Coordinates of C-alpha atoms in Angstrom, one line a residue:
Chain A
X1032 CA 17.7 -6.1 -27.8
X1033 CA 16.3 -9.4 -26.5
X1034 CA 18.0 -12.4 -28.1
X1035 CA 16.1 -15.7 -28.8
X1036 CA 16.9 -17.0 -25.3
X1037 CA 15.1 -14.1 -23.5
X1038 CA 11.7 -15.1 -22.4
X1039 CA 8.9 -13.0 -23.9
X1040 CA 6.8 -10.7 -21.7
X1041 CA 3.9 -13.2 -22.1
X1042 CA 6.1 -16.0 -20.9
X1043 CA 7.3 -14.0 -17.9
X1044 CA 3.7 -13.2 -16.9
X1045 CA 2.6 -16.8 -17.2
X1046 CA 5.6 -18.1 -15.3
X1047 CA 5.1 -15.6 -12.5
X1048 CA 1.4 -16.2 -12.3
X1049 CA 1.8 -20.0 -12.2
X1050 CA 4.6 -19.8 -9.6
X1051 CA 2.6 -17.3 -7.5
X1052 CA -0.2 -19.7 -7.1
X1053 CA 1.9 -22.9 -7.1
X1054 CA -0.1 -24.0 -10.2
X1055 CA -3.5 -23.9 -8.3
X1056 CA -5.0 -21.0 -10.3
X1057 CA -5.1 -20.9 -14.1
X1058 CA -3.3 -17.9 -15.8
X1059 CA -5.7 -15.6 -17.6
X1060 CA -5.0 -15.8 -21.3
X1061 CA -3.9 -12.9 -23.5
X1062 CA -3.0 -10.3 -20.9
X1063 CA 0.7 -9.3 -20.5
X1064 CA 2.9 -6.3 -20.2
X1065 CA 6.1 -5.2 -18.5
X1066 CA 4.3 -3.9 -15.4
X1067 CA 2.5 -7.2 -14.8
X1068 CA 5.7 -9.2 -15.5
X1069 CA 7.6 -7.2 -12.9
X1070 CA 4.9 -7.5 -10.3
X1071 CA 4.1 -11.2 -10.8
X1072 CA 7.8 -12.1 -10.5
X1073 CA 8.3 -10.2 -7.2
X1074 CA 10.7 -11.8 -4.7
X1075 CA 11.7 -10.4 -1.4
X1076 CA 15.4 -10.0 -1.2
X1077 CA 17.3 -10.6 2.1
X1078 CA 20.9 -10.3 0.9
X1079 CA 22.3 -7.4 -1.1
X1080 CA 25.5 -6.6 -3.0
X1081 CA 27.5 -3.6 -1.6
X1082 CA 27.0 -1.8 -4.9
X1083 CA 25.7 1.8 -4.4
X1084 CA 22.5 2.9 -6.2
X1085 CA 23.1 5.0 -9.3
X1086 CA 22.7 8.7 -9.0
X1087 CA 19.1 9.9 -9.1
X1088 CA 17.7 6.5 -8.2
X1089 CA 16.4 7.4 -4.8
X1090 CA 14.8 10.6 -6.2
X1091 CA 13.1 8.7 -9.0
X1092 CA 11.8 6.1 -6.5
X1093 CA 10.4 8.8 -4.3
X1094 CA 8.8 10.4 -7.4
X1095 CA 7.0 7.0 -8.0
X1096 CA 6.0 7.0 -4.3
X1097 CA 4.6 10.6 -4.6
X1098 CA 2.5 9.4 -7.6
X1099 CA 0.6 6.9 -5.6
X1100 CA -2.9 8.0 -4.4
X1101 CA -3.2 9.7 -1.0
X1102 CA -6.4 10.2 0.9
X1103 CA -7.9 13.6 0.1
X1104 CA -4.4 14.6 -1.1
X1105 CA -3.5 15.1 2.6
X1106 CA -0.1 13.4 1.9
X1107 CA 0.2 12.2 5.5
X1108 CA 3.4 10.4 4.9
X1109 CA 7.1 11.1 4.8
X1110 CA 10.1 8.9 4.0
X1111 CA 13.5 9.0 5.6
X1112 CA 16.4 7.6 3.6
X1113 CA 19.2 6.1 5.7
X1114 CA 22.5 5.4 4.0
X1115 CA 24.8 5.9 7.0
X1116 CA 26.1 2.4 7.9
X1117 CA 26.1 3.0 11.6
X1118 CA 22.5 4.3 11.6
X1119 CA 21.4 1.4 9.5
X1120 CA 23.1 -1.0 12.0
X1121 CA 21.3 0.7 14.9
X1122 CA 17.9 0.4 13.1
X1123 CA 18.6 -3.3 12.3
X1124 CA 19.3 -3.9 15.9
X1125 CA 16.0 -2.2 16.9
X1126 CA 14.2 -4.4 14.2
X1127 CA 14.5 -7.7 16.1
X1128 CA 18.2 -7.7 15.4
X1129 CA 17.8 -8.7 11.7
X1130 CA 21.4 -8.6 10.6
X1131 CA 20.8 -9.0 6.9
X1132 CA 19.5 -5.4 6.9
X1133 CA 23.1 -4.3 7.2
X1134 CA 23.8 -5.5 3.7
X1135 CA 21.4 -3.0 2.1
X1136 CA 23.0 0.2 0.8
X1137 CA 19.7 2.1 1.4
X1138 CA 17.2 1.7 4.2
X1139 CA 14.0 3.7 3.8
X1140 CA 11.9 4.4 6.9
X1141 CA 8.3 5.0 6.0
X1142 CA 6.7 7.5 8.2
X1143 CA 3.0 7.9 9.1
X1144 CA 3.2 11.6 9.5
X1145 CA 0.5 13.7 11.0
X1146 CA 3.0 16.3 12.2
X1147 CA 2.8 18.3 8.9
X1148 CA -0.9 18.8 9.3
X1149 CA -0.1 19.8 12.9
X1150 CA 2.4 22.4 11.8
X1151 CA -0.1 23.6 9.2
X1152 CA -2.6 24.1 12.0
X1153 CA -0.1 26.2 13.9
X1154 CA 0.6 28.3 10.8
X1155 CA -3.1 28.8 10.4
X1156 CA -3.6 29.5 14.1
X1157 CA -6.1 26.6 14.5
X1158 CA -6.2 23.2 16.1
X1159 CA -6.4 20.3 13.8
X1160 CA -9.2 18.4 15.6
X1161 CA -9.1 15.2 13.6
X1162 CA -5.5 14.3 14.3
X1163 CA -6.0 12.5 17.7
X1164 CA -8.3 9.8 16.2
X1165 CA -7.5 6.2 15.2
X1166 CA -9.0 7.0 11.8
X1167 CA -6.4 9.7 11.0
X1168 CA -3.6 7.4 12.1
X1169 CA -5.0 4.7 9.8
X1170 CA -5.3 7.1 6.9
X1171 CA -1.6 8.1 7.4
X1172 CA -0.4 4.4 7.7
X1173 CA -2.4 3.5 4.5
X1174 CA -0.9 6.5 2.7
X1175 CA 2.6 5.2 3.5
X1176 CA 1.7 1.8 2.2
X1177 CA 0.4 3.0 -1.2
X1178 CA 3.6 5.1 -1.6
X1179 CA 6.0 2.4 -0.5
X1180 CA 4.5 -0.3 -2.7
X1181 CA 5.1 1.9 -5.7
X1182 CA 8.7 2.0 -4.6
X1183 CA 8.9 -1.8 -4.3
X1184 CA 7.6 -2.2 -7.9
X1185 CA 9.7 0.6 -9.3
X1186 CA 12.8 -0.6 -7.7
X1187 CA 12.3 -4.1 -9.1
X1188 CA 11.7 -2.7 -12.5
X1189 CA 15.2 -1.2 -12.2
X1190 CA 16.8 -4.5 -11.3
X1191 CA 16.9 -3.7 -7.5
X1192 CA 15.5 -5.9 -4.7
X1193 CA 13.6 -4.9 -1.6
X1194 CA 12.4 -6.2 1.7
X1195 CA 9.8 -4.5 4.0
X1196 CA 10.9 -4.6 7.7
X1197 CA 7.8 -4.7 9.9
X1198 CA 10.3 -5.4 12.7
X1199 CA 10.9 -1.6 12.8
X1200 CA 7.6 -1.5 14.7
X1201 CA 9.1 -3.5 17.6
X1202 CA 10.7 -0.5 19.2
X1203 CA 9.0 2.6 17.6
X1204 CA 9.8 4.9 20.4
X1205 CA 13.6 4.2 20.2
X1206 CA 13.4 4.3 16.4
X1207 CA 11.8 7.8 16.6
X1208 CA 14.7 9.0 18.8
X1209 CA 17.3 7.6 16.3
X1210 CA 15.6 9.4 13.4
X1211 CA 14.8 12.6 15.3
X1212 CA 11.1 12.3 14.6
X1213 CA 8.7 15.1 15.9
X1214 CA 5.5 14.3 17.8
X1215 CA 2.8 12.7 15.7
X1216 CA 5.3 10.8 13.4
X1217 CA 6.0 7.0 13.6
X1218 CA 8.1 4.7 11.4
X1219 CA 5.5 2.1 10.3
X1220 CA 8.1 -0.1 8.6
X1221 CA 11.5 -0.1 6.9
X1222 CA 12.3 -1.0 3.4
X1223 CA 15.7 -2.4 2.4
X1224 CA 16.7 -1.4 -1.2
X1225 CA 19.8 -2.7 -3.1
X1226 CA 21.0 -5.0 -5.8
X1227 CA 20.2 -8.6 -5.0
X1228 CA 23.1 -10.9 -4.2
X1229 CA 22.7 -13.5 -6.9
X1230 CA 24.0 -16.2 -4.5
X1231 CA 20.9 -15.8 -2.4
X1232 CA 18.1 -15.6 -4.9
X1233 CA 15.0 -17.7 -4.2
X1234 CA 11.9 -18.8 -6.2
X1235 CA 8.7 -16.8 -6.4
X1236 CA 6.8 -17.5 -3.1
X1237 CA 3.4 -19.1 -3.6
X1238 CA 0.3 -17.5 -2.1
X1239 CA -3.1 -19.0 -1.2
X1240 CA -5.1 -20.0 -4.3
X1241 CA -6.9 -17.0 -5.8
X1242 CA -10.4 -18.4 -5.1
X1243 CA -9.7 -18.3 -1.4
X1244 CA -8.8 -14.6 -1.4
X1245 CA -11.1 -13.3 -4.2
X1246 CA -14.8 -13.2 -3.4
X1247 CA -17.7 -12.2 -5.7
X1248 CA -20.5 -10.0 -4.5
X1249 CA -20.5 -11.5 -1.0
X1250 CA -17.9 -13.2 1.3
X1251 CA -17.6 -16.9 1.0
X1252 CA -15.1 -18.9 3.0
X1253 CA -16.3 -22.4 1.9
X1254 CA -13.3 -23.1 -0.4
X1255 CA -10.8 -22.7 2.4
X1256 CA -11.4 -26.2 3.9
X1257 CA -9.9 -27.9 0.9
X1258 CA -7.5 -25.2 -0.2
X1259 CA -5.5 -24.5 2.9
X1260 CA -4.2 -28.1 3.4
X1261 CA -3.1 -28.1 -0.3
X1262 CA -1.4 -24.7 0.2
X1263 CA 0.3 -26.0 3.3
X1264 CA 1.8 -28.8 1.2
X1265 CA 2.9 -26.3 -1.5
X1266 CA 4.5 -24.1 1.1
X1267 CA 6.2 -27.0 2.7
X1268 CA 7.7 -28.0 -0.7
X1269 CA 8.7 -24.4 -1.4
X1270 CA 10.4 -24.1 2.0
X1271 CA 12.4 -27.2 1.6
X1272 CA 13.5 -26.4 -2.0
X1273 CA 14.6 -22.9 -0.8
X1274 CA 16.4 -23.9 2.4
X1275 CA 13.7 -22.3 4.6
X1276 CA 13.1 -25.1 7.0
X1277 CA 10.2 -27.6 7.1
X1278 CA 7.2 -25.7 8.5
X1279 CA 4.1 -25.3 6.5
X1280 CA 1.9 -22.2 6.2
X1281 CA -0.5 -23.1 9.0
X1282 CA 2.4 -23.8 11.4
X1283 CA 4.1 -20.5 10.6
X1284 CA 0.9 -18.6 11.0
X1285 CA 0.3 -20.3 14.3
X1286 CA 3.8 -19.4 15.6
X1287 CA 3.2 -15.7 14.5
X1288 CA -0.4 -15.2 15.6
X1289 CA -1.1 -18.0 18.1
X1290 CA 0.6 -16.4 21.1
X1291 CA 1.0 -12.8 22.2
X1292 CA 4.7 -13.6 22.5
X1293 CA 4.9 -14.1 18.8
X1294 CA 4.3 -10.4 18.4
X1295 CA 7.8 -9.5 19.7
X1296 CA 6.3 -6.8 22.0
X1297 CA 4.2 -5.2 19.3
X1298 CA 1.0 -6.0 21.3
X1299 CA 1.9 -2.7 23.0
X1300 CA 1.4 -0.7 19.8
X1301 CA -1.4 1.5 21.2
X1302 CA 0.8 2.5 24.0
X1303 CA 3.8 3.1 21.7
X1304 CA 1.7 5.3 19.4
X1305 CA 0.3 7.3 22.4
X1306 CA 3.9 7.9 23.6
X1307 CA 4.8 9.2 20.2
X1308 CA 1.9 11.8 20.4
X1309 CA -0.9 10.0 18.5
X1310 CA -4.3 10.1 20.1
X1311 CA -5.7 6.8 18.7
X1312 CA -9.1 7.8 20.0
Chain B
X713 CA 4.1 0.1 -33.3
X714 CA 4.7 3.6 -32.0
X715 CA 4.8 6.2 -34.7
X716 CA 6.9 9.4 -34.6
X717 CA 4.2 11.2 -32.7
X718 CA 4.3 8.8 -29.8
X719 CA 6.3 10.2 -26.9
X720 CA 9.3 8.0 -25.9
X721 CA 9.3 6.3 -22.5
X722 CA 11.9 8.8 -21.3
X723 CA 9.7 11.7 -22.4
X724 CA 6.7 10.2 -20.5
X725 CA 8.8 9.7 -17.4
X726 CA 10.1 13.3 -17.5
X727 CA 6.6 14.8 -18.2
X728 CA 5.1 12.8 -15.4
X729 CA 7.8 13.7 -12.9
X730 CA 7.6 17.4 -13.8
X731 CA 3.8 17.5 -13.6
X732 CA 3.9 15.5 -10.3
X733 CA 6.0 18.1 -8.6
X734 CA 4.6 21.1 -10.6
X735 CA 8.1 21.8 -11.8
X736 CA 9.5 22.2 -8.2
X737 CA 11.7 19.1 -8.3
X738 CA 14.3 18.3 -11.0
X739 CA 13.8 15.1 -12.9
X740 CA 16.6 12.6 -12.3
X741 CA 18.4 12.1 -15.5
X742 CA 18.8 8.8 -17.4
X743 CA 16.3 6.6 -15.5
X744 CA 13.2 5.5 -17.4
X745 CA 11.1 2.5 -18.2
X746 CA 7.4 1.5 -18.7
X747 CA 6.8 0.9 -15.0
X748 CA 8.0 4.3 -14.0
X749 CA 6.2 6.0 -16.9
X750 CA 2.9 4.3 -15.8
X751 CA 3.3 5.3 -12.1
X752 CA 4.4 8.9 -12.7
X753 CA 1.5 9.6 -14.9
X754 CA -1.1 8.2 -12.5
X755 CA -4.4 10.1 -12.4
X756 CA -7.4 9.3 -10.3
X757 CA -10.4 8.6 -12.5
X758 CA -13.9 9.7 -11.3
X759 CA -16.0 8.9 -14.4
X760 CA -15.9 5.6 -16.3
X761 CA -17.2 4.3 -19.6
X762 CA -19.8 1.5 -19.3
X763 CA -17.4 -0.8 -21.2
X764 CA -17.0 -4.1 -19.4
X765 CA -13.5 -5.3 -18.4
X766 CA -12.1 -8.0 -20.8
X767 CA -12.3 -11.6 -19.7
X768 CA -9.5 -12.5 -17.3
X769 CA -8.7 -8.9 -16.3
X770 CA -10.0 -9.2 -12.7
X771 CA -8.1 -12.4 -12.2
X772 CA -4.9 -10.9 -13.6
X773 CA -5.3 -7.9 -11.4
X774 CA -5.8 -10.0 -8.3
X775 CA -2.7 -12.0 -9.3
X776 CA -0.8 -8.8 -9.2
X777 CA -2.3 -8.0 -5.8
X778 CA -1.3 -11.5 -4.5
X779 CA 2.3 -10.8 -5.7
X780 CA 2.7 -7.8 -3.3
X781 CA 4.6 -8.4 -0.1
X782 CA 2.5 -9.5 3.0
X783 CA 3.7 -9.4 6.6
X784 CA 5.1 -12.8 7.5
X785 CA 3.2 -14.3 4.6
X786 CA 0.1 -14.2 6.8
X787 CA -2.0 -12.8 3.9
X788 CA -4.4 -11.1 6.2
X789 CA -6.5 -9.6 3.3
X790 CA -9.2 -10.5 1.0
X791 CA -10.8 -8.7 -1.9
X792 CA -14.5 -8.7 -2.9
X793 CA -15.4 -7.9 -6.5
X794 CA -18.7 -6.3 -6.9
X795 CA -20.2 -6.0 -10.4
X796 CA -23.9 -6.1 -9.6
X797 CA -25.2 -2.6 -10.3
X798 CA -27.7 -2.6 -7.4
X799 CA -25.0 -3.7 -4.9
X800 CA -22.6 -1.0 -6.3
X801 CA -25.3 1.6 -5.9
X802 CA -25.9 0.5 -2.3
X803 CA -22.1 0.8 -1.5
X804 CA -21.9 4.2 -3.3
X805 CA -24.8 5.4 -1.1
X806 CA -22.9 4.1 2.0
X807 CA -19.7 5.9 0.8
X808 CA -20.9 9.4 1.5
X809 CA -23.3 9.1 -1.5
X810 CA -20.6 9.5 -4.1
X811 CA -22.6 8.9 -7.2
X812 CA -19.8 8.7 -9.7
X813 CA -19.0 5.3 -8.2
X814 CA -22.0 4.0 -10.1
X815 CA -20.3 4.5 -13.4
X816 CA -17.6 1.9 -12.6
X817 CA -18.2 -1.5 -14.0
X818 CA -16.1 -3.1 -11.2
X819 CA -16.0 -2.0 -7.5
X820 CA -13.4 -3.9 -5.5
X821 CA -13.8 -3.9 -1.7
X822 CA -10.5 -4.3 0.1
X823 CA -10.9 -6.3 3.2
X824 CA -8.6 -6.4 6.3
X825 CA -9.3 -10.0 7.0
X826 CA -8.3 -11.6 10.3
X827 CA -11.1 -14.1 10.1
X828 CA -9.0 -16.5 8.1
X829 CA -6.5 -16.8 10.9
X830 CA -9.4 -17.2 13.3
X831 CA -10.8 -20.1 11.3
X832 CA -7.3 -21.6 11.1
X833 CA -7.2 -21.4 14.9
X834 CA -10.5 -23.3 15.1
X835 CA -9.2 -26.0 12.7
X836 CA -6.0 -26.3 14.9
X837 CA -8.1 -26.3 18.1
X838 CA -6.3 -23.2 19.5
X839 CA -7.0 -19.6 20.2
X840 CA -5.2 -17.1 18.0
X841 CA -4.1 -14.8 20.8
X842 CA -2.6 -12.0 18.6
X843 CA -5.9 -11.2 16.8
X844 CA -7.5 -8.8 19.3
X845 CA -4.6 -6.3 19.1
X846 CA -4.4 -3.0 17.2
X847 CA -1.1 -4.2 15.8
X848 CA -2.7 -7.2 14.0
X849 CA -5.4 -5.0 12.6
X850 CA -2.7 -2.6 11.4
X851 CA -0.8 -5.5 9.8
X852 CA -4.0 -6.5 8.0
X853 CA -4.8 -3.0 6.8
X854 CA -1.3 -2.5 5.5
X855 CA -1.4 -5.9 3.7
X856 CA -4.6 -4.7 1.9
X857 CA -2.8 -1.5 0.8
X858 CA 0.3 -3.2 -0.6
X859 CA -2.0 -5.5 -2.6
X860 CA -4.4 -2.8 -3.7
X861 CA -1.7 -0.5 -4.9
X862 CA -0.4 -3.2 -7.2
X863 CA -3.9 -3.4 -8.7
X864 CA -3.9 0.4 -9.2
X865 CA -0.7 0.3 -11.2
X866 CA -1.5 -2.9 -13.0
X867 CA -4.9 -1.5 -14.0
X868 CA -3.4 1.7 -15.4
X869 CA -0.8 -0.3 -17.3
X870 CA -3.8 -2.0 -19.1
X871 CA -5.4 1.4 -19.9
X872 CA -7.9 1.2 -17.1
X873 CA -8.5 3.9 -14.5
X874 CA -9.1 3.6 -10.7
X875 CA -10.2 5.6 -7.7
X876 CA -9.8 4.5 -4.1
X877 CA -13.0 5.1 -2.0
X878 CA -12.0 5.9 1.6
X879 CA -15.6 6.9 2.0
X880 CA -16.4 3.1 2.4
X881 CA -15.1 3.6 5.9
X882 CA -18.0 6.0 6.7
X883 CA -20.4 3.1 7.5
X884 CA -18.3 0.0 7.9
X885 CA -20.9 -1.9 9.9
X886 CA -23.6 -1.4 7.3
X887 CA -21.1 -2.2 4.5
X888 CA -20.2 -5.5 6.3
X889 CA -23.9 -6.4 6.3
X890 CA -24.2 -5.7 2.5
X891 CA -21.1 -7.9 1.8
X892 CA -21.9 -10.7 4.2
X893 CA -18.6 -10.3 6.0
X894 CA -17.8 -12.6 9.0
X895 CA -16.5 -11.3 12.3
X896 CA -13.0 -9.8 12.2
X897 CA -13.3 -8.6 8.6
X898 CA -13.7 -4.9 7.6
X899 CA -13.8 -3.1 4.2
X900 CA -10.9 -0.6 4.5
X901 CA -11.7 1.1 1.3
X902 CA -13.2 0.5 -2.1
X903 CA -11.6 0.8 -5.5
X904 CA -13.4 1.7 -8.7
X905 CA -12.0 0.1 -11.8
X906 CA -13.0 0.9 -15.4
X907 CA -12.1 2.6 -18.6
X908 CA -11.8 6.3 -18.1
X909 CA -14.4 8.5 -19.8
X910 CA -12.1 10.6 -22.1
X911 CA -14.5 13.6 -21.5
X912 CA -13.5 13.7 -17.9
X913 CA -9.7 13.3 -18.0
X914 CA -7.7 15.7 -15.8
X915 CA -4.0 16.6 -15.5
X916 CA -1.5 14.8 -13.3
X917 CA -2.1 16.2 -9.7
X918 CA 0.9 17.9 -8.2
X919 CA 2.2 16.8 -4.8
X920 CA 4.3 18.6 -2.2
X921 CA 7.9 19.2 -3.4
X922 CA 10.1 16.2 -2.9
X923 CA 12.4 17.8 -0.4
X924 CA 9.5 18.4 2.0
X925 CA 8.6 14.7 2.1
X926 CA 12.0 13.0 1.6
X927 CA 14.3 13.3 4.6
X928 CA 18.0 12.2 4.9
X929 CA 19.3 10.4 8.0
X930 CA 17.1 12.4 10.4
X931 CA 13.8 14.3 10.1
X932 CA 14.0 17.9 9.0
X933 CA 10.9 20.1 8.6
X934 CA 12.7 23.3 7.9
X935 CA 12.0 23.4 4.2
X936 CA 8.2 23.4 4.7
X937 CA 8.0 27.1 5.6
X938 CA 8.8 28.2 2.1
X939 CA 7.5 25.2 0.2
X940 CA 4.0 25.0 1.4
X941 CA 2.9 28.4 0.3
X942 CA 4.4 27.7 -3.2
X943 CA 2.6 24.4 -3.3
X944 CA -0.6 26.1 -2.3
X945 CA -0.3 28.3 -5.3
X946 CA 0.5 25.4 -7.6
X947 CA -2.6 23.5 -6.3
X948 CA -4.8 26.6 -6.7
X949 CA -3.6 26.9 -10.3
X950 CA -4.2 23.2 -10.9
X951 CA -7.7 23.3 -9.4
X952 CA -8.7 26.2 -11.5
X953 CA -7.3 24.7 -14.7
X954 CA -9.2 21.4 -14.0
X955 CA -12.5 22.8 -12.9
X956 CA -12.0 21.8 -9.3
X957 CA -12.8 25.1 -7.5
X958 CA -10.6 27.7 -6.1
X959 CA -9.3 26.2 -2.7
X960 CA -5.6 25.7 -2.2
X961 CA -4.0 22.8 -0.4
X962 CA -3.9 24.3 3.0
X963 CA -7.6 25.3 2.8
X964 CA -8.6 21.8 1.7
X965 CA -6.5 20.1 4.4
X966 CA -8.1 22.4 7.0
X967 CA -11.6 21.5 5.9
X968 CA -10.7 17.8 6.0
X969 CA -8.7 17.7 9.3
X970 CA -9.5 20.9 11.1
X971 CA -12.9 19.8 12.6
X972 CA -14.1 16.4 13.8
X973 CA -17.1 17.0 11.5
X974 CA -14.8 16.9 8.5
X975 CA -14.4 13.2 9.2
X976 CA -18.0 12.3 8.1
X977 CA -18.5 10.1 11.2
X978 CA -15.2 8.2 10.9
X979 CA -14.0 9.5 14.2
X980 CA -16.0 6.6 15.6
X981 CA -13.6 4.1 13.8
X982 CA -12.5 2.4 17.0
X983 CA -16.1 1.6 17.9
X984 CA -16.9 0.5 14.4
X985 CA -14.0 -1.9 14.4
X986 CA -15.0 -3.3 17.8
X987 CA -18.6 -3.8 16.6
X988 CA -17.1 -5.8 13.7
X989 CA -15.2 -8.1 16.1
X990 CA -11.8 -6.6 16.2
X991 CA -10.2 -6.1 19.6
X992 CA -8.0 -3.0 18.9
X993 CA -6.3 -3.5 22.2

């Protein structure tokens, strides 16, 4: 039972909402529950305790994933659970050498998987003509994301922490070899799962003010001119408070998207996917 | 307060898990909470009551969306809320003419949005070199999916129902015109949001057995041979019980992916995206 020092669900929703927007967006009144409180207080975790996940946790998380919508029920995703320390280390090395990944007891590889439909075609004795198109790859990648995001929220509801590893797209051909992936399957990103190391917990990271991202009826970018400099200041303050250096949002975005070199080789994605069997027509 | 006839959260989790896998996957014991119960009992809703959403609901849902992870905090997504009935009707028409969309009081258009980074480059007086690559488009599309999936779960936790509309990708150039989208923005899918019409509620839709989708350490498709025919039977039974015709999963997958014609024109996605300003290199 919660004692008097436990914040109410309404307080947790309000605190999460205010932190998420760094105070720049008013919290809607009178709407709160456990799901919202969990989501709004999401924090990416980059250091984990060695504690193993309780029995059944992986299976329950994947049940949550399977419950996410999937385009036309095609279920063009799979997930590969890696718990072997040596294999996690290899995948961490292939993900821009991000060493913190090694602290996670579970590393989930989210697979855009058109191979199952390919095998179905073989069983039915027919060619699956749609598979070689960019649209089918996109459908599969989106399916992984709906499924994986359920896992992120479900994991946090169980006291676990997570971190998506987009760096797994740096060397997708080598990753496919490590995971034994058939043709027409690619690891779109990894997901670390484990109990957060309390010594490394950060604040909720602020996002752009809501009125910059939420448009009504038609697109309107007019509010950005004023909002982005204010958000830059909020992110600079957040970064300093959390020991994350002194770059603001605009500077970080520039270093990531300004030069092809900031893509860590991922500008070759079309070639990578073709090597793995996707048509991307 | 729940009365004695209200199922416990553990019961709701177990019922959802069993229905999700049509009894083919055992429910992990001793793991249950409101978040899991909400997710596991997800049902897509295709008919809505005319009831308007309570004040603040949209803003709370978008706060949940903003709380989802985003690659390198780039936030390469926007969401456009359409509530004007005539505009919803136009978008429904452009989404393979799916008339049920018109019953939703809110239609959210999820936008892969690289234009904000483009405008940032203009402000900083530099070219954002990464933008014309498939990888950046993919990053933006995945960002929309993480955000939108939080909205699906948050909405259901508030008693609302949702339905993704992938059909919005059938005519993305026309959709961009209706929404006034700038260059480098595309509506990746829509999302209907509203209170479910209780006259049209279905069962939880079964998915492939978990051991077909969840792999350990390396990929293994061996279990599919036996599992897919069993799943076909489960889906046939589900479809008949819910008035959804008498096609099984394999047949439905074949009609969707077997012929280019099953893509409703979306095989032209690369050209659509280039017309909208994306490089897709």
